[in-house]
mmCIF file with all atom_site columns, C-alpha atoms in Angstrom:
data_model
loop_
_atom_site.group_PDB
_atom_site.id
_atom_site.type_symbol
_atom_site.label_atom_id
_atom_site.label_alt_id
_atom_site.label_comp_id
_atom_site.label_asym_id
_atom_site.label_entity_id
_atom_site.label_seq_id
_atom_site.pdbx_PDB_ins_code
_atom_site.Cartn_x
_atom_site.Cartn_y
_atom_site.Cartn_z
_atom_site.occupancy
_atom_site.B_iso_or_equiv
_atom_site.pdbx_formal_charge
_atom_site.auth_seq_id
_atom_site.auth_comp_id
_atom_site.auth_asym_id
_atom_site.auth_atom_id
_atom_site.pdbx_PDB_model_num
ATOM 1   C CA . MET A 1 1   ? 0.049   0.156   -0.265  1.00 48.00 ? 1   MET A CA 1
ATOM 2   C CA . ALA A 1 2   ? 3.015   2.133   0.756   1.00 51.00 ? 2   ALA A CA 1
ATOM 3   C CA . LYS A 1 3   ? 4.135   2.021   -2.922  1.00 82.00 ? 3   LYS A CA 1
ATOM 4   C CA . THR A 1 4   ? 0.830   2.651   -3.928  1.00 80.00 ? 4   THR A CA 1
ATOM 5   C CA . SER A 1 5   ? 0.239   5.721   -1.726  1.00 87.00 ? 5   SER A CA 1
ATOM 6   C CA . GLU A 1 6   ? 3.696   7.230   -3.069  1.00 91.00 ? 6   GLU A CA 1
ATOM 7   C CA . ALA A 1 7   ? 2.560   6.585   -6.503  1.00 90.00 ? 7   ALA A CA 1
ATOM 8   C CA . VAL A 1 8   ? -0.563  8.369   -6.205  1.00 92.00 ? 8   VAL A CA 1
ATOM 9   C CA . ALA A 1 9   ? 0.972   11.491  -4.365  1.00 93.00 ? 9   ALA A CA 1
ATOM 10  C CA . GLU A 1 10  ? 3.403   11.546  -7.256  1.00 94.00 ? 10  GLU A CA 1
ATOM 11  C CA . GLY A 1 11  ? 0.738   11.527  -10.115 1.00 94.00 ? 11  GLY A CA 1
ATOM 12  C CA . VAL A 1 12  ? -1.061  14.391  -7.709  1.00 95.00 ? 12  VAL A CA 1
ATOM 13  C CA . SER A 1 13  ? 2.133   16.065  -7.697  1.00 95.00 ? 13  SER A CA 1
ATOM 14  C CA . ILE A 1 14  ? 2.726   16.240  -11.468 1.00 95.00 ? 14  ILE A CA 1
ATOM 15  C CA . ALA A 1 15  ? -1.184  17.074  -12.166 1.00 96.00 ? 15  ALA A CA 1
ATOM 16  C CA . SER A 1 16  ? -0.719  20.003  -9.840  1.00 95.00 ? 16  SER A CA 1
ATOM 17  C CA . ALA A 1 17  ? 2.370   21.132  -10.948 1.00 95.00 ? 17  ALA A CA 1
ATOM 18  C CA . ALA A 1 18  ? 0.368   21.200  -14.721 1.00 96.00 ? 18  ALA A CA 1
ATOM 19  C CA . ALA A 1 19  ? -2.546  22.634  -13.141 1.00 96.00 ? 19  ALA A CA 1
ATOM 20  C CA . ARG A 1 20  ? -0.225  25.529  -11.584 1.00 96.00 ? 20  ARG A CA 1
ATOM 21  C CA . LEU A 1 21  ? 1.616   26.113  -14.802 1.00 95.00 ? 21  LEU A CA 1
ATOM 22  C CA . THR A 1 22  ? -1.997  26.372  -16.761 1.00 96.00 ? 22  THR A CA 1
ATOM 23  C CA . VAL A 1 23  ? -2.978  29.021  -14.269 1.00 95.00 ? 23  VAL A CA 1
ATOM 24  C CA . ARG A 1 24  ? 0.043   30.559  -14.279 1.00 94.00 ? 24  ARG A CA 1
ATOM 25  C CA . ASN A 1 25  ? 0.184   31.156  -17.843 1.00 93.00 ? 25  ASN A CA 1
ATOM 26  C CA . HIS A 1 26  ? -3.428  32.483  -18.212 1.00 93.00 ? 26  HIS A CA 1
ATOM 27  C CA . ILE A 1 27  ? -2.541  34.962  -15.898 1.00 92.00 ? 27  ILE A CA 1
ATOM 28  C CA . LEU A 1 28  ? 0.246   36.253  -17.821 1.00 89.00 ? 28  LEU A CA 1
ATOM 29  C CA . VAL A 1 29  ? -2.059  36.096  -20.926 1.00 89.00 ? 29  VAL A CA 1
ATOM 30  C CA . GLU A 1 30  ? -4.878  38.015  -19.362 1.00 86.00 ? 30  GLU A CA 1
ATOM 31  C CA . THR A 1 31  ? -2.932  40.511  -17.426 1.00 81.00 ? 31  THR A CA 1
ATOM 32  C CA . ILE A 1 32  ? 0.037   41.264  -19.621 1.00 76.00 ? 32  ILE A CA 1
ATOM 33  C CA . ALA A 1 33  ? -1.106  40.346  -22.915 1.00 74.00 ? 33  ALA A CA 1
ATOM 34  C CA . HIS A 1 34  ? -4.449  41.683  -22.620 1.00 76.00 ? 34  HIS A CA 1
ATOM 35  C CA . ASP A 1 35  ? -3.874  44.158  -20.055 1.00 79.00 ? 35  ASP A CA 1
ATOM 36  C CA . GLU A 1 36  ? -6.648  43.086  -17.799 1.00 80.00 ? 36  GLU A CA 1
ATOM 37  C CA . SER A 1 37  ? -6.414  43.451  -13.864 1.00 80.00 ? 37  SER A CA 1
ATOM 38  C CA . PHE A 1 38  ? -5.626  40.722  -11.636 1.00 80.00 ? 38  PHE A CA 1
ATOM 39  C CA . ASP A 1 39  ? -9.301  38.827  -10.991 1.00 85.00 ? 39  ASP A CA 1
ATOM 40  C CA . ALA A 1 40  ? -8.879  36.248  -7.684  1.00 86.00 ? 40  ALA A CA 1
ATOM 41  C CA . VAL A 1 41  ? -12.901 35.019  -8.220  1.00 90.00 ? 41  VAL A CA 1
ATOM 42  C CA . HIS A 1 42  ? -12.329 34.502  -12.021 1.00 90.00 ? 42  HIS A CA 1
ATOM 43  C CA . LEU A 1 43  ? -9.148  33.070  -11.567 1.00 93.00 ? 43  LEU A CA 1
ATOM 44  C CA . ALA A 1 44  ? -10.260 30.517  -8.767  1.00 95.00 ? 44  ALA A CA 1
ATOM 45  C CA . THR A 1 45  ? -13.094 29.327  -11.389 1.00 95.00 ? 45  THR A CA 1
ATOM 46  C CA . PHE A 1 46  ? -10.397 28.853  -14.121 1.00 96.00 ? 46  PHE A CA 1
ATOM 47  C CA . ALA A 1 47  ? -8.453  26.894  -11.412 1.00 96.00 ? 47  ALA A CA 1
ATOM 48  C CA . GLN A 1 48  ? -11.320 24.495  -10.784 1.00 97.00 ? 48  GLN A CA 1
ATOM 49  C CA . GLU A 1 49  ? -12.002 24.095  -14.035 1.00 97.00 ? 49  GLU A CA 1
ATOM 50  C CA . THR A 1 50  ? -8.392  23.178  -14.675 1.00 97.00 ? 50  THR A CA 1
ATOM 51  C CA . LEU A 1 51  ? -8.174  20.588  -11.679 1.00 97.00 ? 51  LEU A CA 1
ATOM 52  C CA . VAL A 1 52  ? -11.369 19.206  -13.206 1.00 97.00 ? 52  VAL A CA 1
ATOM 53  C CA . ALA A 1 53  ? -10.268 19.022  -16.385 1.00 97.00 ? 53  ALA A CA 1
ATOM 54  C CA . LEU A 1 54  ? -6.652  17.092  -15.457 1.00 97.00 ? 54  LEU A CA 1
ATOM 55  C CA . ALA A 1 55  ? -9.189  14.486  -12.974 1.00 97.00 ? 55  ALA A CA 1
ATOM 56  C CA . VAL A 1 56  ? -11.019 14.114  -16.484 1.00 97.00 ? 56  VAL A CA 1
ATOM 57  C CA . GLU A 1 57  ? -7.769  13.219  -18.204 1.00 96.00 ? 57  GLU A CA 1
ATOM 58  C CA . GLN A 1 58  ? -6.889  10.650  -15.317 1.00 96.00 ? 58  GLN A CA 1
ATOM 59  C CA . GLU A 1 59  ? -10.501 8.981   -15.442 1.00 96.00 ? 59  GLU A CA 1
ATOM 60  C CA . ALA A 1 60  ? -10.079 8.694   -19.240 1.00 96.00 ? 60  ALA A CA 1
ATOM 61  C CA . ALA A 1 61  ? -6.634  6.919   -18.648 1.00 94.00 ? 61  ALA A CA 1
ATOM 62  C CA . ALA A 1 62  ? -8.197  4.627   -16.014 1.00 94.00 ? 62  ALA A CA 1
ATOM 63  C CA . ALA A 1 63  ? -10.961 3.690   -18.429 1.00 94.00 ? 63  ALA A CA 1
ATOM 64  C CA . LEU A 1 64  ? -8.227  2.920   -20.962 1.00 92.00 ? 64  LEU A CA 1
ATOM 65  C CA . ALA A 1 65  ? -6.486  0.482   -18.448 1.00 91.00 ? 65  ALA A CA 1
ATOM 66  C CA . ARG A 1 66  ? -9.773  -1.062  -17.650 1.00 91.00 ? 66  ARG A CA 1
ATOM 67  C CA . LYS A 1 67  ? -10.312 -1.756  -21.423 1.00 90.00 ? 67  LYS A CA 1
ATOM 68  C CA . GLN A 1 68  ? -6.810  -3.053  -21.916 1.00 87.00 ? 68  GLN A CA 1
ATOM 69  C CA . ARG A 1 69  ? -7.380  -5.454  -19.053 1.00 88.00 ? 69  ARG A CA 1
ATOM 70  C CA . LYS A 1 70  ? -10.624 -6.738  -20.267 1.00 86.00 ? 70  LYS A CA 1
ATOM 71  C CA . ASN A 1 71  ? -8.803  -7.424  -23.763 1.00 81.00 ? 71  ASN A CA 1
ATOM 72  C CA . ALA A 1 72  ? -5.840  -8.907  -22.048 1.00 77.00 ? 72  ALA A CA 1
ATOM 73  C CA . TRP A 1 73  ? -7.722  -11.348 -19.987 1.00 79.00 ? 73  TRP A CA 1
ATOM 74  C CA . GLY A 1 74  ? -6.861  -15.296 -21.201 1.00 77.00 ? 74  GLY A CA 1
ATOM 75  C CA . ARG A 1 75  ? -4.542  -13.899 -23.894 1.00 74.00 ? 75  ARG A CA 1
ATOM 76  C CA . PHE A 1 76  ? -1.348  -16.072 -23.697 1.00 71.00 ? 76  PHE A CA 1
ATOM 77  C CA . THR A 1 77  ? 0.660   -15.887 -27.012 1.00 76.00 ? 77  THR A CA 1
ATOM 78  C CA . ASP A 1 78  ? 3.698   -13.367 -27.283 1.00 73.00 ? 78  ASP A CA 1
ATOM 79  C CA . PRO A 1 79  ? 2.738   -9.673  -27.498 1.00 71.00 ? 79  PRO A CA 1
ATOM 80  C CA . ASP A 1 80  ? 2.961   -7.778  -31.003 1.00 70.00 ? 80  ASP A CA 1
ATOM 81  C CA . GLY A 1 81  ? 4.068   -4.524  -29.305 1.00 69.00 ? 81  GLY A CA 1
ATOM 82  C CA . THR A 1 82  ? 4.478   -2.514  -26.181 1.00 69.00 ? 82  THR A CA 1
ATOM 83  C CA . HIS A 1 83  ? 0.744   -1.850  -25.753 1.00 70.00 ? 83  HIS A CA 1
ATOM 84  C CA . ASP A 1 84  ? -0.565  -5.527  -27.001 1.00 67.00 ? 84  ASP A CA 1
ATOM 85  C CA . TYR A 1 85  ? -1.261  -6.715  -23.471 1.00 79.00 ? 85  TYR A CA 1
ATOM 86  C CA . ARG A 1 86  ? -1.427  -10.275 -22.155 1.00 77.00 ? 86  ARG A CA 1
ATOM 87  C CA . ASP A 1 87  ? -3.008  -12.223 -19.353 1.00 77.00 ? 87  ASP A CA 1
ATOM 88  C CA . ARG A 1 88  ? 0.622   -11.828 -17.575 1.00 77.00 ? 88  ARG A CA 1
ATOM 89  C CA . ASP A 1 89  ? 0.108   -8.110  -17.578 1.00 82.00 ? 89  ASP A CA 1
ATOM 90  C CA . MET A 1 90  ? -3.461  -8.026  -15.838 1.00 84.00 ? 90  MET A CA 1
ATOM 91  C CA . ARG A 1 91  ? -2.464  -7.014  -12.295 1.00 86.00 ? 91  ARG A CA 1
ATOM 92  C CA . ASN A 1 92  ? -0.157  -4.244  -13.712 1.00 86.00 ? 92  ASN A CA 1
ATOM 93  C CA . LEU A 1 93  ? -3.183  -3.015  -15.765 1.00 90.00 ? 93  LEU A CA 1
ATOM 94  C CA . ARG A 1 94  ? -5.424  -3.030  -12.671 1.00 90.00 ? 94  ARG A CA 1
ATOM 95  C CA . ARG A 1 95  ? -2.895  -1.323  -10.307 1.00 90.00 ? 95  ARG A CA 1
ATOM 96  C CA . ARG A 1 96  ? -2.801  1.324   -13.233 1.00 89.00 ? 96  ARG A CA 1
ATOM 97  C CA . GLU A 1 97  ? -6.364  1.428   -13.345 1.00 92.00 ? 97  GLU A CA 1
ATOM 98  C CA . LYS A 1 98  ? -6.629  2.044   -9.470  1.00 93.00 ? 98  LYS A CA 1
ATOM 99  C CA . LEU A 1 99  ? -3.973  4.742   -9.232  1.00 94.00 ? 99  LEU A CA 1
ATOM 100 C CA . HIS A 1 100 ? -5.459  7.000   -12.188 1.00 95.00 ? 100 HIS A CA 1
ATOM 101 C CA . ARG A 1 101 ? -8.792  6.760   -10.460 1.00 96.00 ? 101 ARG A CA 1
ATOM 102 C CA . ARG A 1 102 ? -7.237  7.634   -7.136  1.00 95.00 ? 102 ARG A CA 1
ATOM 103 C CA . VAL A 1 103 ? -5.417  10.482  -8.485  1.00 96.00 ? 103 VAL A CA 1
ATOM 104 C CA . ALA A 1 104 ? -8.403  11.597  -10.213 1.00 97.00 ? 104 ALA A CA 1
ATOM 105 C CA . LYS A 1 105 ? -10.371 11.318  -7.129  1.00 97.00 ? 105 LYS A CA 1
ATOM 106 C CA . GLU A 1 106 ? -7.636  13.689  -5.224  1.00 97.00 ? 106 GLU A CA 1
ATOM 107 C CA . LEU A 1 107 ? -7.902  16.138  -7.933  1.00 97.00 ? 107 LEU A CA 1
ATOM 108 C CA . ARG A 1 108 ? -11.714 16.679  -8.051  1.00 97.00 ? 108 ARG A CA 1
ATOM 109 C CA . ASN A 1 109 ? -11.480 17.041  -4.204  1.00 97.00 ? 109 ASN A CA 1
ATOM 110 C CA . ARG A 1 110 ? -9.016  19.826  -4.373  1.00 97.00 ? 110 ARG A CA 1
ATOM 111 C CA . ALA A 1 111 ? -11.232 21.495  -7.132  1.00 97.00 ? 111 ALA A CA 1
ATOM 112 C CA . ALA A 1 112 ? -14.192 21.263  -4.613  1.00 97.00 ? 112 ALA A CA 1
ATOM 113 C CA . ASP A 1 113 ? -12.172 22.793  -1.394  1.00 97.00 ? 113 ASP A CA 1
ATOM 114 C CA . PRO A 1 114 ? -11.800 26.248  -1.408  1.00 96.00 ? 114 PRO A CA 1
ATOM 115 C CA . GLU A 1 115 ? -8.520  26.482  0.377   1.00 97.00 ? 115 GLU A CA 1
ATOM 116 C CA . SER A 1 116 ? -6.733  24.248  -2.281  1.00 96.00 ? 116 SER A CA 1
ATOM 117 C CA . VAL A 1 117 ? -8.048  26.540  -5.298  1.00 97.00 ? 117 VAL A CA 1
ATOM 118 C CA . ARG A 1 118 ? -6.951  29.939  -3.348  1.00 96.00 ? 118 ARG A CA 1
ATOM 119 C CA . LEU A 1 119 ? -3.267  27.818  -2.588  1.00 96.00 ? 119 LEU A CA 1
ATOM 120 C CA . LEU A 1 120 ? -3.031  27.070  -6.519  1.00 96.00 ? 120 LEU A CA 1
ATOM 121 C CA . VAL A 1 121 ? -4.014  30.473  -7.377  1.00 95.00 ? 121 VAL A CA 1
ATOM 122 C CA . GLU A 1 122 ? -1.842  32.018  -4.931  1.00 95.00 ? 122 GLU A CA 1
ATOM 123 C CA . GLN A 1 123 ? 1.384   29.488  -6.170  1.00 95.00 ? 123 GLN A CA 1
ATOM 124 C CA . ALA A 1 124 ? 0.502   30.243  -9.926  1.00 94.00 ? 124 ALA A CA 1
ATOM 125 C CA . ARG A 1 125 ? 0.342   34.027  -9.060  1.00 92.00 ? 125 ARG A CA 1
ATOM 126 C CA . ASN A 1 126 ? 3.957   33.906  -7.339  1.00 92.00 ? 126 ASN A CA 1
ATOM 127 C CA . ALA A 1 127 ? 5.179   32.199  -10.254 1.00 91.00 ? 127 ALA A CA 1
ATOM 128 C CA . ALA A 1 128 ? 3.927   34.574  -12.888 1.00 90.00 ? 128 ALA A CA 1
ATOM 129 C CA . TRP A 1 129 ? 5.652   37.346  -10.844 1.00 88.00 ? 129 TRP A CA 1
ATOM 130 C CA . GLY A 1 130 ? 8.668   35.577  -10.829 1.00 88.00 ? 130 GLY A CA 1
ATOM 131 C CA . ASP A 1 131 ? 8.654   35.148  -14.479 1.00 85.00 ? 131 ASP A CA 1
ATOM 132 C CA . VAL A 1 132 ? 7.808   39.025  -14.996 1.00 82.00 ? 132 VAL A CA 1
ATOM 133 C CA . GLU A 1 133 ? 10.646  39.900  -12.336 1.00 83.00 ? 133 GLU A CA 1
ATOM 134 C CA . ALA A 1 134 ? 13.398  37.591  -14.055 1.00 83.00 ? 134 ALA A CA 1
ATOM 135 C CA . ASN A 1 135 ? 12.418  39.119  -17.390 1.00 79.00 ? 135 ASN A CA 1
ATOM 136 C CA . LEU A 1 136 ? 12.619  42.756  -16.009 1.00 76.00 ? 136 LEU A CA 1
ATOM 137 C CA . GLU A 1 137 ? 15.775  42.067  -14.291 1.00 77.00 ? 137 GLU A CA 1
ATOM 138 C CA . ARG A 1 138 ? 17.378  40.418  -17.530 1.00 75.00 ? 138 ARG A CA 1
ATOM 139 C CA . ARG A 1 139 ? 16.236  43.702  -19.537 1.00 73.00 ? 139 ARG A CA 1
ATOM 140 C CA . LEU A 1 140 ? 17.650  45.995  -17.285 1.00 70.00 ? 140 LEU A CA 1
ATOM 141 C CA . ARG A 1 141 ? 20.789  44.253  -17.243 1.00 67.00 ? 141 ARG A CA 1
ATOM 142 C CA . VAL A 1 142 ? 21.043  44.083  -20.797 1.00 61.00 ? 142 VAL A CA 1
ATOM 143 C CA . GLU A 1 143 ? 19.843  47.906  -21.519 1.00 58.00 ? 143 GLU A CA 1
ATOM 144 C CA . GLY A 1 144 ? 21.987  49.065  -18.536 1.00 57.00 ? 144 GLY A CA 1
ATOM 145 C CA . MET A 1 145 ? 25.433  47.060  -19.564 1.00 58.00 ? 145 MET A CA 1
ATOM 146 C CA . ARG A 1 146 ? 28.301  49.385  -20.345 1.00 64.00 ? 146 ARG A CA 1
ATOM 147 C CA . PRO A 1 147 ? 31.166  48.033  -22.704 1.00 63.00 ? 147 PRO A CA 1
ATOM 148 C CA . ASP A 1 148 ? 33.555  48.230  -19.762 1.00 64.00 ? 148 ASP A CA 1
ATOM 149 C CA . VAL A 1 149 ? 31.685  45.770  -17.493 1.00 64.00 ? 149 VAL A CA 1
ATOM 150 C CA . ASP A 1 150 ? 30.167  43.478  -20.068 1.00 67.00 ? 150 ASP A CA 1
ATOM 151 C CA . PRO A 1 151 ? 32.734  40.382  -20.061 1.00 69.00 ? 151 PRO A CA 1
ATOM 152 C CA . ASP A 1 152 ? 31.243  39.294  -23.406 1.00 71.00 ? 152 ASP A CA 1
ATOM 153 C CA . TYR A 1 153 ? 31.522  42.699  -25.171 1.00 71.00 ? 153 TYR A CA 1
ATOM 154 C CA . ASP A 1 154 ? 34.476  42.115  -27.349 1.00 74.00 ? 154 ASP A CA 1
ATOM 155 C CA . MET A 1 155 ? 33.369  38.187  -28.198 1.00 75.00 ? 155 MET A CA 1
ATOM 156 C CA . MET A 1 156 ? 30.059  39.390  -29.315 1.00 76.00 ? 156 MET A CA 1
ATOM 157 C CA . ARG A 1 157 ? 30.702  42.913  -30.892 1.00 77.00 ? 157 ARG A CA 1
ATOM 158 C CA . GLY A 1 158 ? 31.896  41.017  -34.144 1.00 78.00 ? 158 GLY A CA 1
ATOM 159 C CA . ALA A 1 159 ? 28.353  39.435  -34.456 1.00 80.00 ? 159 ALA A CA 1
ATOM 160 C CA . ARG A 1 160 ? 26.675  42.122  -33.394 1.00 78.00 ? 160 ARG A CA 1
ATOM 161 C CA . MET A 1 161 ? 28.295  44.169  -36.262 1.00 82.00 ? 161 MET A CA 1
ATOM 162 C CA . GLN A 1 162 ? 27.585  41.600  -38.633 1.00 82.00 ? 162 GLN A CA 1
ATOM 163 C CA . ALA A 1 163 ? 23.814  41.473  -37.928 1.00 82.00 ? 163 ALA A CA 1
ATOM 164 C CA . LEU A 1 164 ? 24.260  45.512  -38.355 1.00 82.00 ? 164 LEU A CA 1
ATOM 165 C CA . ARG A 1 165 ? 25.527  44.835  -41.833 1.00 85.00 ? 165 ARG A CA 1
ATOM 166 C CA . LEU A 1 166 ? 23.076  41.946  -43.159 1.00 86.00 ? 166 LEU A CA 1
ATOM 167 C CA . VAL A 1 167 ? 20.252  42.690  -41.212 1.00 86.00 ? 167 VAL A CA 1
ATOM 168 C CA . ASP A 1 168 ? 19.653  46.304  -39.790 1.00 85.00 ? 168 ASP A CA 1
ATOM 169 C CA . LEU A 1 169 ? 21.006  48.473  -42.591 1.00 86.00 ? 169 LEU A CA 1
ATOM 170 C CA . PRO A 1 170 ? 19.236  46.422  -45.217 1.00 87.00 ? 170 PRO A CA 1
ATOM 171 C CA . ARG A 1 171 ? 15.881  46.967  -43.529 1.00 87.00 ? 171 ARG A CA 1
ATOM 172 C CA . LEU A 1 172 ? 16.681  50.391  -43.239 1.00 87.00 ? 172 LEU A CA 1
ATOM 173 C CA . SER A 1 173 ? 17.655  50.944  -46.476 1.00 87.00 ? 173 SER A CA 1
ATOM 174 C CA . ALA A 1 174 ? 14.406  49.032  -47.700 1.00 86.00 ? 174 ALA A CA 1
ATOM 175 C CA . HIS A 1 175 ? 12.306  51.355  -45.331 1.00 85.00 ? 175 HIS A CA 1
ATOM 176 C CA . ARG A 1 176 ? 13.977  54.607  -46.925 1.00 86.00 ? 176 ARG A CA 1
ATOM 177 C CA . ARG A 1 177 ? 13.192  53.330  -50.393 1.00 87.00 ? 177 ARG A CA 1
ATOM 178 C CA . LYS A 1 178 ? 9.456   52.950  -49.567 1.00 85.00 ? 178 LYS A CA 1
ATOM 179 C CA . LEU A 1 179 ? 9.330   56.312  -47.972 1.00 84.00 ? 179 LEU A CA 1
ATOM 180 C CA . ALA A 1 180 ? 10.933  57.660  -50.897 1.00 84.00 ? 180 ALA A CA 1
ATOM 181 C CA . GLU A 1 181 ? 8.089   55.599  -53.135 1.00 84.00 ? 181 GLU A CA 1
ATOM 182 C CA . GLY A 1 182 ? 5.447   56.963  -50.783 1.00 81.00 ? 182 GLY A CA 1
ATOM 183 C CA . GLU A 1 183 ? 6.500   60.601  -51.561 1.00 81.00 ? 183 GLU A CA 1
ATOM 184 C CA . ALA A 1 184 ? 7.014   60.383  -55.116 1.00 80.00 ? 184 ALA A CA 1
ATOM 185 C CA . LEU A 1 185 ? 3.452   59.048  -55.335 1.00 80.00 ? 185 LEU A CA 1
ATOM 186 C CA . GLN A 1 186 ? 2.105   61.593  -53.167 1.00 80.00 ? 186 GLN A CA 1
ATOM 187 C CA . ALA A 1 187 ? 4.099   64.453  -55.503 1.00 77.00 ? 187 ALA A CA 1
ATOM 188 C CA . ALA A 1 188 ? 2.667   62.583  -58.638 1.00 76.00 ? 188 ALA A CA 1
ATOM 189 C CA . ALA A 1 189 ? -0.948  62.464  -57.348 1.00 75.00 ? 189 ALA A CA 1
ATOM 190 C CA . LEU A 1 190 ? -0.825  66.224  -56.228 1.00 75.00 ? 190 LEU A CA 1
ATOM 191 C CA . GLU A 1 191 ? 0.547   67.619  -59.765 1.00 74.00 ? 191 GLU A CA 1
ATOM 192 C CA . ALA A 1 192 ? -2.078  65.309  -61.630 1.00 71.00 ? 192 ALA A CA 1
ATOM 193 C CA . ALA A 1 193 ? -4.675  66.904  -59.163 1.00 69.00 ? 193 ALA A CA 1
ATOM 194 C CA . GLN A 1 194 ? -3.368  70.652  -59.660 1.00 69.00 ? 194 GLN A CA 1
ATOM 195 C CA . VAL A 1 195 ? -3.044  69.938  -63.721 1.00 65.00 ? 195 VAL A CA 1
ATOM 196 C CA . ALA A 1 196 ? -6.639  68.704  -63.468 1.00 62.00 ? 196 ALA A CA 1
ATOM 197 C CA . GLU A 1 197 ? -8.026  71.451  -61.537 1.00 58.00 ? 197 GLU A CA 1
ATOM 198 C CA . PRO A 1 198 ? -8.109  74.161  -64.409 1.00 54.00 ? 198 PRO A CA 1
ATOM 199 C CA . ALA A 1 199 ? -9.798  71.874  -66.763 1.00 49.00 ? 199 ALA A CA 1
ATOM 200 C CA . GLY A 1 200 ? -12.545 71.422  -64.177 1.00 47.00 ? 200 GLY A CA 1
ATOM 201 C CA . GLU A 1 201 ? -13.172 74.786  -63.902 1.00 47.00 ? 201 GLU A CA 1
#
């Protein structure tokens, strides 16, 4: 039983990490990409739905293990592949089904528990803020870096100059050409309009 309990705890831990990642990504998209304010009530609902969706996945995996066990019963020939189970796999498939069902049950319990949902949202929010903080620090470090304190300045200078020649300058040249073409078209249109005015009078 101890091994089964450990396997269930590990399954719940993995599913919880997946839920935390999903809620964290949702926070980042809503608050940063869509410029929405942090809404704990909305996020609690989303967190509950995420836990239930993961429980449904576990229940589907349990149902598959049950089906595979039924198909394996009474088959004693050599298997044709990894998932071609035989009678000797019955015990393992029964245990797998049981594990999936217990993980699903625990996830549904957590989805129904307001404190567990609140903790999930809080952990996801902290993770999201950690991502934002790390990104800001990285950008400030890069933008505030001076050549005399950057240990990689000399090594990366050649790559930066090559990028300037091969990417930035051609892009700038193309942009200038477009602007010049646009100005020429505007001038031609203005001249055509001025020529057409006396004829209209």
